[in-house]
């Protein structure tokens, strides 16, 4: 992340009402659940009844306008779904939440008395769309949740929150639903927790709700992601639940039945963000003190290492030697990884750390070798904070 952006986030000035002023959790954690898409009146209403019966669900979600990546897929049932949501709410007492992507969606949803609106990941990625939604929201005080954009760009996420907030919406929350990444991993959308934590650090009053369904992309990973979200002190979960996921028209692999959802929630461990017990507090303070000292040493040693790198850079320059010698890098990686393994460090961790250090060394040497030809950009890895 560049310096300019960091200062911008620091100054993030959102006017936010606390989550408890617009949503009262039925149980802990706060849970918004419902099908990916409203498909039929029966499917939606029956799912809502089962969800309400768990006693754990605070609000019912359902997509009625579905922004699909490819044409030809089910694009949502449309406005008729609003009537079904009304019925589901009347029969279960659950407040309702839908995704809006145009001014018309906002107008129709507000007219139908939908309680919470959310901006989807594809919309957040487009400032024109967000502004259109924001303009349509003016004069209303409906709660709005803004999903992170599809791509890992925290500025777009912040920009969307600001646009909605500037329209006068103060019942605001962010939804963390993971990010597209070129590398294929076990997740449908890489969680990139550091981006959500970054948002939290710079706007501590902004509630963040995690959407483990879209991060996971499959049922199996949802418990893991949900627990991690709670451990990251997120304020709630949005989980897709369908009366019969095997026949769901969208996102079938990641939806869970209401009873599976209930069991999943029971298995989560809720931890305290604040330490209340003084004995625990003292013990933690002592351990943190030790960590602080070690961190200082690590930084000091890294600075020493970079000084030597500079000397090497000058030496290579004077003798016309290339910056990168692959053999030397291989040797470093090999030896240090083995050393790390012997000391119980995860191989991936040691490798990533070495790559980060190595890329900074190369950047420094490039600067020395090419003095007068412009500054080398700080490496990608260093900007990912
Ligand atoms: C959804 O919530 O069903 C949805 C479309 O999610 P996202 O915008 O996160 O892809
Ligand atoms: Mn979905």
XYZ file of N, CA and C in Angstrom, residues 8-189:
546
model
N -4.744 8.373 3.722
C -6.152 8.545 3.424
C -7.001 7.660 4.344
N -6.560 6.435 4.534
C -7.328 5.531 5.383
C -7.308 6.030 6.822
N -6.158 6.544 7.243
C -6.025 7.078 8.586
C -7.115 8.097 8.860
N -7.397 8.894 7.822
C -8.325 10.014 8.012
C -9.775 9.596 7.764
N -9.981 8.307 7.556
C -11.332 7.829 7.253
C -12.312 8.377 8.270
N -13.264 9.156 7.751
C -14.136 9.888 8.655
C -15.586 9.512 8.339
N -15.981 8.343 8.837
C -17.335 7.886 8.564
C -18.229 8.224 9.750
N -19.436 8.646 9.453
C -20.393 8.903 10.547
C -21.257 7.657 10.685
N -20.948 6.898 11.723
C -21.548 5.570 11.846
C -22.351 5.440 13.134
N -23.522 4.855 13.031
C -24.267 4.505 14.243
C -23.874 3.086 14.638
N -23.821 2.815 15.932
C -23.433 1.451 16.327
C -24.417 0.413 15.777
N -23.878 -0.746 15.523
C -24.676 -1.846 14.962
C -25.928 -2.112 15.801
N -25.764 -2.016 17.122
C -26.886 -2.335 18.015
C -28.044 -1.347 17.864
N -27.799 -0.201 17.220
C -28.886 0.757 17.056
C -29.809 0.360 15.897
N -29.372 -0.567 15.063
C -30.257 -0.944 13.949
C -30.482 -2.442 13.795
N -29.759 -3.225 14.563
C -30.002 -4.665 14.479
C -29.772 -5.269 15.867
N -30.718 -6.070 16.309
C -30.555 -6.694 17.627
C -30.327 -8.175 17.416
N -29.154 -8.618 17.780
C -28.809 -10.023 17.561
C -29.736 -10.921 18.373
N -30.270 -11.941 17.725
C -31.119 -12.927 18.414
C -30.273 -13.749 19.366
N -29.056 -14.024 18.933
C -28.132 -14.834 19.721
C -26.737 -14.440 19.258
N -25.738 -14.986 19.917
C -24.358 -14.712 19.497
C -23.830 -15.893 18.707
N -23.129 -15.727 17.625
C -22.865 -14.453 16.961
C -24.094 -13.959 16.194
N -24.080 -12.671 15.878
C -25.126 -12.111 15.031
C -25.108 -12.856 13.694
N -26.276 -13.307 13.261
C -26.307 -14.155 12.075
C -27.388 -13.699 11.091
N -26.957 -13.419 9.868
C -27.894 -13.105 8.788
C -27.850 -14.327 7.878
N -28.992 -14.938 7.629
C -28.976 -16.170 6.840
C -30.163 -16.216 5.899
N -30.012 -17.024 4.875
C -31.092 -17.180 3.908
C -30.511 -17.651 2.601
N -31.369 -17.957 1.650
C -30.866 -18.520 0.394
C -30.058 -17.521 -0.410
N -29.166 -18.054 -1.232
C -28.438 -17.197 -2.169
C -29.472 -16.453 -2.984
N -30.421 -17.197 -3.564
C -31.480 -16.576 -4.367
C -32.853 -17.004 -3.867
N -33.805 -16.053 -3.915
C -35.206 -16.424 -3.761
C -35.588 -17.096 -5.069
N -36.081 -18.332 -5.000
C -36.399 -19.073 -6.227
C -37.904 -19.174 -6.418
N -38.573 -19.659 -5.397
C -40.041 -19.731 -5.436
C -40.544 -19.230 -4.095
N -41.832 -18.905 -4.053
C -42.408 -18.408 -2.803
C -42.286 -19.484 -1.723
N -42.566 -20.725 -2.084
C -42.496 -21.818 -1.107
C -41.092 -22.009 -0.572
N -40.123 -22.023 -1.491
C -38.728 -22.227 -1.071
C -38.310 -21.147 -0.082
N -38.647 -19.888 -0.384
C -38.207 -18.787 0.479
C -38.926 -18.824 1.827
N -40.226 -18.967 1.782
C -40.992 -18.912 3.034
C -40.662 -20.121 3.923
N -40.558 -21.293 3.303
C -40.253 -22.484 4.098
C -38.855 -22.380 4.708
N -37.897 -21.896 3.933
C -36.532 -21.721 4.469
C -36.563 -20.732 5.631
N -37.315 -19.645 5.457
C -37.386 -18.614 6.504
C -37.947 -19.198 7.803
N -38.979 -20.038 7.685
C -39.567 -20.633 8.889
C -38.548 -21.501 9.627
N -37.819 -22.330 8.864
C -36.832 -23.207 9.503
C -35.711 -22.396 10.147
N -35.307 -21.320 9.459
C -34.239 -20.470 10.022
C -34.716 -19.797 11.307
N -35.940 -19.268 11.277
C -36.472 -18.584 12.457
C -36.570 -19.572 13.624
N -36.935 -20.814 13.313
C -37.120 -21.813 14.371
C -35.814 -22.160 15.090
N -34.679 -21.916 14.457
C -33.401 -22.210 15.132
C -33.183 -21.250 16.304
N -33.823 -20.090 16.242
C -33.646 -19.083 17.304
C -32.307 -18.373 17.213
N -31.545 -18.663 16.169
C -30.185 -18.093 16.071
C -30.062 -17.022 14.995
N -31.101 -16.905 14.175
C -30.999 -16.017 13.006
C -31.633 -14.662 13.300
N -30.897 -13.611 12.967
C -31.354 -12.250 13.243
C -32.074 -11.641 12.046
N -31.618 -11.944 10.840
C -32.264 -11.380 9.659
C -32.208 -12.399 8.517
N -33.195 -12.264 7.622
C -33.302 -13.179 6.486
C -32.731 -12.512 5.241
N -31.761 -13.151 4.617
C -31.216 -12.628 3.358
C -31.791 -13.411 2.181
N -31.889 -12.765 1.040
C -32.237 -13.474 -0.199
C -31.917 -12.558 -1.367
N -31.256 -13.106 -2.375
C -30.975 -12.325 -3.580
C -32.181 -12.416 -4.507
N -32.666 -11.276 -4.971
C -33.754 -11.348 -5.970
C -33.304 -10.765 -7.312
N -32.286 -9.917 -7.249
C -31.645 -9.449 -8.491
C -30.212 -9.964 -8.411
N -29.850 -10.903 -9.257
C -28.553 -11.552 -9.139
C -27.596 -11.100 -10.229
N -26.532 -10.411 -9.851
C -25.546 -10.035 -10.883
C -24.691 -11.256 -11.187
N -24.862 -11.838 -12.357
C -24.122 -13.049 -12.679
C -22.924 -12.732 -13.565
N -21.864 -13.456 -13.346
C -20.643 -13.215 -14.107
C -20.879 -13.511 -15.593
N -21.596 -14.590 -15.879
C -21.853 -14.973 -17.278
C -23.331 -14.808 -17.612
N -23.658 -14.380 -18.854
C -25.076 -14.285 -19.225
C -25.665 -15.687 -19.355
N -26.975 -15.751 -19.251
C -27.616 -17.048 -19.449
C -27.816 -17.815 -18.152
N -27.180 -17.360 -17.061
C -27.406 -18.022 -15.782
C -28.631 -17.370 -15.139
N -29.152 -17.973 -14.092
C -30.347 -17.437 -13.423
C -30.046 -16.050 -12.848
N -30.766 -15.049 -13.319
C -30.433 -13.675 -12.922
C -31.359 -13.114 -11.855
N -31.995 -14.005 -11.145
C -32.851 -13.559 -10.039
C -34.303 -13.533 -10.448
N -35.170 -13.721 -9.465
C -36.593 -13.824 -9.733
C -37.199 -12.440 -9.986
N -36.486 -11.390 -9.535
C -36.970 -10.024 -9.758
C -37.968 -9.564 -8.703
N -38.690 -8.489 -9.056
C -39.511 -7.768 -8.075
C -40.552 -8.619 -7.349
N -41.032 -9.663 -7.972
C -42.040 -10.512 -7.324
C -41.494 -11.078 -6.003
N -40.151 -11.244 -5.977
C -39.498 -11.760 -4.768
C -39.725 -10.857 -3.558
N -39.953 -9.572 -3.833
C -40.189 -8.637 -2.716
C -41.476 -9.001 -1.979
N -42.462 -9.454 -2.741
C -43.735 -9.873 -2.120
C -43.504 -11.102 -1.248
N -42.686 -12.026 -1.746
C -42.406 -13.236 -0.971
C -41.661 -12.888 0.321
N -40.731 -11.922 0.196
C -39.976 -11.498 1.388
C -40.924 -10.885 2.428
N -41.893 -10.102 1.930
C -42.880 -9.488 2.833
C -43.608 -10.578 3.602
N -44.005 -11.619 2.861
C -44.744 -12.707 3.508
C -43.848 -13.432 4.515
N -42.605 -13.692 4.110
C -41.680 -14.390 5.017
C -41.504 -13.594 6.306
N -41.403 -12.295 6.158
C -41.216 -11.433 7.330
C -42.480 -11.434 8.201
N -43.630 -11.318 7.559
C -44.884 -11.278 8.314
C -45.073 -12.574 9.102
N -44.679 -13.692 8.501
C -44.928 -14.973 9.166
C -43.867 -15.344 10.205
N -42.650 -14.843 10.037
C -41.563 -15.262 10.947
C -41.085 -14.136 11.858
N -41.381 -12.911 11.485
C -40.896 -11.769 12.272
C -39.442 -11.425 11.956
N -38.825 -12.153 11.015
C -37.417 -11.852 10.687
C -37.318 -10.621 9.789
N -36.477 -9.640 10.141
C -36.215 -8.539 9.216
C -35.560 -9.088 7.946
N -35.719 -8.365 6.839
C -35.239 -8.894 5.559
C -34.087 -8.070 4.987
N -33.267 -8.730 4.182
C -32.122 -8.059 3.546
C -32.014 -8.510 2.098
N -31.837 -7.554 1.172
C -31.618 -7.914 -0.233
C -30.455 -7.121 -0.827
N -29.924 -7.672 -1.910
C -28.877 -6.961 -2.652
C -29.519 -5.994 -3.637
N -28.966 -4.776 -3.699
C -29.432 -3.798 -4.689
C -28.249 -3.401 -5.569
N -28.528 -3.233 -6.861
C -27.437 -2.895 -7.773
C -27.765 -1.711 -8.672
N -29.013 -1.219 -8.589
C -29.397 -0.042 -9.389
C -30.299 0.847 -8.535
N -30.531 2.084 -9.033
C -31.426 2.996 -8.318
C -32.831 2.391 -8.236
N -33.236 1.724 -9.310
C -34.583 1.130 -9.342
C -34.723 0.042 -8.258
N -33.679 -0.764 -8.092
C -33.718 -1.781 -7.032
C -33.929 -1.119 -5.672
N -33.182 -0.024 -5.447
C -33.275 0.671 -4.151
C -34.707 1.148 -3.939
N -35.253 1.809 -4.961
C -36.616 2.354 -4.825
C -37.615 1.246 -4.537
N -37.536 0.168 -5.296
C -38.504 -0.931 -5.108
C -38.345 -1.597 -3.749
N -37.079 -1.805 -3.343
C -36.834 -2.473 -2.057
C -37.341 -1.608 -0.902
N -37.097 -0.299 -0.995
C -37.557 0.595 0.074
C -39.087 0.604 0.112
N -39.694 0.658 -1.054
C -41.163 0.685 -1.127
C -41.753 -0.597 -0.516
N -41.050 -1.698 -0.716
C -41.560 -2.977 -0.211
C -41.219 -3.183 1.269
N -40.534 -2.200 1.869
C -40.247 -2.294 3.306
C -39.120 -3.248 3.659
N -38.206 -3.484 2.723
C -37.042 -4.320 3.044
C -36.237 -3.601 4.139
N -35.757 -4.356 5.132
C -35.144 -3.714 6.300
C -33.678 -3.344 6.124
N -32.955 -4.160 5.369
C -31.511 -3.919 5.186
C -31.178 -4.117 3.706
N -30.380 -3.225 3.145
C -29.943 -3.406 1.757
C -28.450 -3.735 1.763
N -28.009 -4.488 0.779
C -26.563 -4.638 0.649
C -26.111 -4.428 -0.784
N -24.878 -3.933 -0.885
C -24.265 -3.694 -2.193
C -23.353 -4.885 -2.467
N -23.530 -5.534 -3.603
C -22.765 -6.742 -3.917
C -21.346 -6.439 -4.378
N -20.531 -7.483 -4.387
C -19.107 -7.327 -4.691
C -18.860 -6.761 -6.092
N -19.698 -7.166 -7.055
C -19.484 -6.671 -8.420
C -19.843 -5.196 -8.520
N -20.864 -4.774 -7.730
C -21.253 -3.356 -7.748
C -20.211 -2.488 -7.051
N -19.682 -2.975 -5.924
C -18.701 -2.174 -5.169
C -17.495 -1.844 -6.044
N -17.215 -2.733 -6.998
C -16.056 -2.522 -7.864
C -16.284 -1.393 -8.871
N -17.522 -0.893 -8.953
C -17.810 0.143 -9.955
C -18.354 1.425 -9.311
N -17.521 2.466 -9.220
C -17.942 3.707 -8.551
C -19.196 4.342 -9.154
N -19.431 4.178 -10.460
C -20.658 4.744 -11.064
C -21.894 4.063 -10.462
N -21.816 2.735 -10.375
C -22.938 1.979 -9.812
C -23.165 2.364 -8.361
N -22.064 2.441 -7.601
C -22.189 2.781 -6.178
C -22.810 4.168 -6.029
N -22.365 5.109 -6.873
C -22.899 6.472 -6.766
C -24.394 6.496 -7.114
N -24.767 5.701 -8.107
C -26.199 5.637 -8.473
C -27.013 5.108 -7.284
N -26.491 4.082 -6.633
C -27.175 3.511 -5.467
C -27.231 4.556 -4.350
N -26.094 5.228 -4.130
C -26.020 6.237 -3.060
C -27.035 7.350 -3.302
N -27.133 7.813 -4.550
C -28.080 8.894 -4.861
C -29.518 8.451 -4.583
N -29.803 7.205 -4.916
C -31.173 6.708 -4.700
C -31.478 6.550 -3.208
N -30.430 6.424 -2.401
C -30.621 6.224 -0.954
C -30.857 7.533 -0.202
N -30.546 8.654 -0.858
C -30.639 9.953 -0.173
C -32.027 10.144 0.433
N -32.055 10.606 1.674
C -33.336 10.862 2.332
C -33.861 9.655 3.094
N -33.222 8.501 2.890
C -33.677 7.307 3.610
C -32.713 7.022 4.758
N -33.158 6.293 5.774
C -32.163 5.922 6.796
C -32.085 4.405 6.936
N -32.297 3.729 5.803
C -32.216 2.270 5.796
C -30.769 1.815 6.071
N -30.584 0.750 6.815
C -29.225 0.227 6.989
C -28.674 -0.350 5.690
N -27.406 -0.107 5.435
C -26.775 -0.609 4.209
C -25.472 -1.330 4.553
N -25.282 -2.475 3.931
C -24.036 -3.219 4.111
C -23.311 -3.257 2.761
N -22.019 -2.991 2.805
C -21.254 -2.909 1.558
C -20.242 -4.052 1.497
N -20.446 -4.923 0.533
C -19.494 -6.029 0.368
C -18.180 -5.505 -0.203
N -17.103 -6.220 0.086
C -15.831 -5.796 -0.502
C -15.899 -6.022 -2.021
N -15.109 -5.228 -2.783
C -15.135 -5.439 -4.237
C -14.535 -6.797 -4.588
N -14.839 -7.270 -5.797
C -14.329 -8.559 -6.250
C -12.798 -8.595 -6.182
N -12.173 -7.507 -6.605
C -10.703 -7.461 -6.636
C -10.139 -6.919 -5.321
N -8.948 -7.350 -4.954
C -8.403 -6.942 -3.650
C -7.934 -5.492 -3.621
N -8.882 -4.582 -3.668
C -8.557 -3.168 -3.695
C -9.329 -2.487 -2.574
N -8.622 -2.187 -1.488
C -9.291 -1.653 -0.300
C -9.824 -0.243 -0.558
N -9.196 0.499 -1.484
C -9.683 1.857 -1.774
C -11.090 1.825 -2.360
N -11.342 0.846 -3.232
C -12.683 0.735 -3.816
C -13.721 0.449 -2.733
N -13.329 -0.387 -1.786
C -14.227 -0.752 -0.685
C -14.530 0.494 0.158
N -13.454 1.191 0.514
C -13.598 2.414 1.312
C -14.403 3.458 0.545
N -14.084 3.611 -0.746
C -14.778 4.602 -1.575
C -16.278 4.337 -1.591
N -16.656 3.086 -1.703
C -18.083 2.744 -1.733
C -18.732 3.080 -0.382
N -18.036 2.748 0.700
C -18.575 3.065 2.041
C -18.736 4.575 2.201
N -17.747 5.312 1.698
C -17.816 6.778 1.802
C -18.982 7.343 0.989
N -19.142 6.815 -0.230
C -20.242 7.320 -1.079
C -21.596 7.099 -0.412
N -21.780 5.904 0.160
C -23.065 5.587 0.812
C -23.226 6.462 2.063
N -22.138 6.607 2.800
C -22.167 7.425 4.014
C -22.452 8.891 3.680
N -21.826 9.387 2.609
C -22.053 10.776 2.184
C -23.502 11.021 1.775
N -24.195 9.952 1.398
C -25.610 10.095 1.019
C -26.483 10.178 2.270
N -25.852 10.119 3.450
C -26.612 10.272 4.697
C -26.936 8.951 5.384
N -26.403 7.857 4.853
C -26.657 6.549 5.482
C -25.632 6.340 6.597
N -26.115 6.290 7.839
C -25.194 6.122 8.971
C -25.318 4.731 9.601
N -26.366 4.011 9.204
C -26.487 2.615 9.662
C -25.735 1.781 8.623
N -24.457 1.719 8.818
C -23.567 1.203 7.776
C -22.700 0.061 8.318
N -22.491 -0.935 7.478
C -21.570 -2.023 7.845
C -20.845 -2.476 6.579
N -19.721 -3.128 6.777
C -18.989 -3.712 5.649
C -19.194 -5.223 5.706
N -19.195 -5.844 4.542
C -19.223 -7.317 4.516
C -17.954 -7.810 3.830
N -17.265 -8.703 4.539
C -16.028 -9.290 4.002
C -16.395 -10.620 3.337
N -16.293 -10.684 1.996
C -16.685 -11.903 1.277
C -15.537 -12.485 0.450
N -14.321 -12.018 0.769
C -13.160 -12.556 0.075
C -12.965 -11.928 -1.293
N -11.763 -12.196 -1.885
C -11.352 -11.497 -3.101
C -10.941 -12.490 -4.186
N -11.174 -12.102 -5.421
C -10.700 -12.905 -6.543
C -9.191 -12.922 -6.531
N -8.633 -14.064 -6.852
C -7.179 -14.055 -6.990
C -6.797 -14.973 -8.137
N -5.700 -14.651 -8.756
C -5.253 -15.404 -9.918
C -4.892 -16.824 -9.507
N -4.293 -16.918 -8.323
C -3.896 -18.235 -7.832
C -5.118 -18.986 -7.339
N -5.272 -20.215 -7.782
C -6.414 -21.005 -7.325
C -6.047 -21.706 -6.016
N -6.876 -21.494 -5.013
C -6.620 -22.118 -3.714
C -7.866 -22.878 -3.295
N -7.892 -23.297 -2.038
C -9.051 -24.045 -1.546
C -10.292 -23.163 -1.464
N -10.082 -21.853 -1.409
C -11.216 -20.940 -1.267
C -11.758 -20.522 -2.632
N -13.073 -20.233 -2.665
C -13.640 -19.649 -3.904
C -13.124 -18.224 -4.041
N -13.138 -17.500 -2.930
C -12.581 -16.148 -2.903
C -11.592 -16.061 -1.743
